[in-house]
Coordinates of C-alpha atoms in Angstrom, one line a residue:
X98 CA -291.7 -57.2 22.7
X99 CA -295.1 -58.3 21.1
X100 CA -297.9 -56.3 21.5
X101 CA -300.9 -56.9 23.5
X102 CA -303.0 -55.3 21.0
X103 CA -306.2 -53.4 23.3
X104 CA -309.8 -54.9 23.9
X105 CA -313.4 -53.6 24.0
X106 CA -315.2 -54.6 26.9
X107 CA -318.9 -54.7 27.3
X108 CA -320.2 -54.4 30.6
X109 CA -323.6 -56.4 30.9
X110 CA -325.1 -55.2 28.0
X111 CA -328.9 -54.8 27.3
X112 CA -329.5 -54.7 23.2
X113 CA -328.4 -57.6 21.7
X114 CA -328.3 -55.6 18.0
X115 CA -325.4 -53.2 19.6
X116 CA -323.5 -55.8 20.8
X117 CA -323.5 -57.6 17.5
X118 CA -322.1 -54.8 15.5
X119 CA -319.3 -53.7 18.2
X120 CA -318.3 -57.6 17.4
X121 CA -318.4 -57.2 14.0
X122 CA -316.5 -53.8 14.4
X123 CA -314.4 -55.6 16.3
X124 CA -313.7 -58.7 13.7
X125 CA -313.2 -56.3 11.3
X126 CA -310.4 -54.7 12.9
X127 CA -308.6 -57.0 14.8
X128 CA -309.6 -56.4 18.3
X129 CA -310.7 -58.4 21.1
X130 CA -314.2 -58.5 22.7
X131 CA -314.7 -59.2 26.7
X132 CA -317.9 -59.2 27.3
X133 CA -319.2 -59.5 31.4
X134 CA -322.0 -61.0 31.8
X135 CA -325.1 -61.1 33.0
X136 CA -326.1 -59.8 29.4
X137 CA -329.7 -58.6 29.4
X138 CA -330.2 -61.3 26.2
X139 CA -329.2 -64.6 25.6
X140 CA -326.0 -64.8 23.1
X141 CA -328.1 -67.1 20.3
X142 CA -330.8 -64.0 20.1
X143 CA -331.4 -63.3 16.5
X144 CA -330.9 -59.8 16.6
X145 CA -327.5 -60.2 17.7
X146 CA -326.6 -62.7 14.7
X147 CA -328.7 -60.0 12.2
X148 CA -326.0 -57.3 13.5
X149 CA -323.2 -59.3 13.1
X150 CA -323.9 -61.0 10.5
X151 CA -321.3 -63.6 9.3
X152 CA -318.7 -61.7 11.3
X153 CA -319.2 -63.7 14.4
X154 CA -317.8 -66.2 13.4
X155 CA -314.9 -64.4 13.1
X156 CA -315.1 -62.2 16.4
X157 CA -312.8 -62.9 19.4
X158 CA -315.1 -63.2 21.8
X159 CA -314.1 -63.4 25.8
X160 CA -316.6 -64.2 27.8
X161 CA -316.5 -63.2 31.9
X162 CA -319.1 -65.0 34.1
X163 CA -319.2 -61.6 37.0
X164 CA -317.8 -58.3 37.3
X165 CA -315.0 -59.1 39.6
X166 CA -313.7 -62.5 37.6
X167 CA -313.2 -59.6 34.7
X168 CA -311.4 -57.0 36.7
X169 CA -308.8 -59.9 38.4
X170 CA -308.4 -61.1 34.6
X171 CA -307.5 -57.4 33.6
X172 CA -305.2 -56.6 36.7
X173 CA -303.1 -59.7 36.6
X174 CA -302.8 -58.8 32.5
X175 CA -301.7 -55.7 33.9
X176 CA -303.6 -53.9 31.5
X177 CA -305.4 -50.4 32.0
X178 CA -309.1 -49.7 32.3
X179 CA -310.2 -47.1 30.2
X180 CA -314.2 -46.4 30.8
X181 CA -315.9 -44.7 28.2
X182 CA -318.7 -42.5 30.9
X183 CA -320.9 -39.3 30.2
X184 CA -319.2 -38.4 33.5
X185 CA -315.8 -38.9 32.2
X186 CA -313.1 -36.1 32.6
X187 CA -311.1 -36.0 29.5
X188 CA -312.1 -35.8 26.0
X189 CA -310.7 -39.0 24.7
X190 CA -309.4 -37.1 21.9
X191 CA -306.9 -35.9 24.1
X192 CA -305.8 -39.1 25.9
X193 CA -303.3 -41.3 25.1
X194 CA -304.2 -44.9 24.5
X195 CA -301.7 -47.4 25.1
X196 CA -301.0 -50.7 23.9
X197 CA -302.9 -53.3 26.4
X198 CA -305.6 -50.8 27.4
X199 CA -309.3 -52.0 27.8
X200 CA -311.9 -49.9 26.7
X201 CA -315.0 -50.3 28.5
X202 CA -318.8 -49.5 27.8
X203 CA -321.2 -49.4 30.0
X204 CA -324.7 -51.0 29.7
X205 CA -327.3 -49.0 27.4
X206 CA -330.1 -48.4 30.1
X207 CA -327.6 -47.7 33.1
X208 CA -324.2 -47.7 32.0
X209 CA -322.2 -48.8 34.8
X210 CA -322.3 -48.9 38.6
X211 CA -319.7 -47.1 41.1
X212 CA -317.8 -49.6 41.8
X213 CA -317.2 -50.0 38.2
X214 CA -317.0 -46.4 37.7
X215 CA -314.3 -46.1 40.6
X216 CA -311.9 -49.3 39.6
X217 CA -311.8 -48.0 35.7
X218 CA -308.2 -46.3 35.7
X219 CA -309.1 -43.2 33.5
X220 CA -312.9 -42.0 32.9
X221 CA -312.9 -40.3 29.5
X222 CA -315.4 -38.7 27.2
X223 CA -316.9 -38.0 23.8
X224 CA -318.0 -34.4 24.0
X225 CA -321.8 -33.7 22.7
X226 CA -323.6 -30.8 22.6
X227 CA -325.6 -29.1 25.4
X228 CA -328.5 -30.8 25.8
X229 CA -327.4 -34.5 24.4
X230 CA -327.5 -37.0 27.1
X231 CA -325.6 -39.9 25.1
X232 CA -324.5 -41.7 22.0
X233 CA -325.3 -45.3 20.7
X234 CA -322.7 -47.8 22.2
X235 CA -322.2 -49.0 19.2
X236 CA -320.8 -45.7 17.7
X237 CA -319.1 -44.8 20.8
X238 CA -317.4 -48.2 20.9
X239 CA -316.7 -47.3 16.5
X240 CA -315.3 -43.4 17.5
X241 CA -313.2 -44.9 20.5
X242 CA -312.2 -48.0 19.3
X243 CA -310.9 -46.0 15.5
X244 CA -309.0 -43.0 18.1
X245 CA -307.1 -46.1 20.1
X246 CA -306.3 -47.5 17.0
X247 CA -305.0 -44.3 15.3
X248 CA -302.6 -44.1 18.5
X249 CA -301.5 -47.4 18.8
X250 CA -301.1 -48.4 15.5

């Protein structure tokens, strides 16, 4: 059976610099990009292609007009929803990623409404000290994408 391989998803995200290194994390590394839009930038934005560099070129990119065009593409894939929240449950240290699953981040100055929140299958988290209130998308996209692919590869 060939593998599905797993995905980062960006949910409407606001700095265009964080979403150009998650794709050149991403092009580095083999993995898929779905990115819902509205973005809070427009895709040509310099700072984007600065962060990226010449690794756009080789990103694969998926692009999803609306929230709920996303989550029907995802459900008919049959493929899990794994949200990445500060109100997450588990440590995703201690959850096991499976092949398929979608790892979603939520936008930098809100992260991600209810609805969202409520149709993600599992809500984990990276633990921080007292005190923190979050990490860089960027680098929680880098600690979560390296722990998926240390399971599933």
């Amino acid at each position: 059976m060939k593998q599905k391989g797993f995905r980062i998803a960006l949910y409407q995200p606001d700095i265009p610099g964080n979403t150009g290194a998650i794709l050149r994390l991403a092009a580095c590394l083999g993995v898929e990009v779905d990115l819902i839009e509205p973005a809070g930038f427009d895709l040509g934005d310099r700072s984007l292609k600065r962060a990226g560099m010449d690794y756009l070129e080789m990103a694969n990119l998926h692009r999803h007009d609306y929230w709920e065009a996303f989550d029907q593409w995802r459900r008919q894939e049959e493929r899990r929803l794994i949200l990445f929240s500060t109100r997450g449950a588990i440590p995703y240290t201690a959850f096991t990623f499976l092949d398929g699953d979608v790892l979603l981040f939520g936008r930098e100055s809100a992260g991600v409404p209810d609805e969202v929140h409520d149709a993600a299958d599992y809500r984990v988290i990276i633990p921080m000290r007292d005190g923190a209130r979050s990490l860089n998308v960027a680098l929680a996209a880098a600690m979560g994408c390296g722990e998926a692919l240390r399971q599933v590869r």
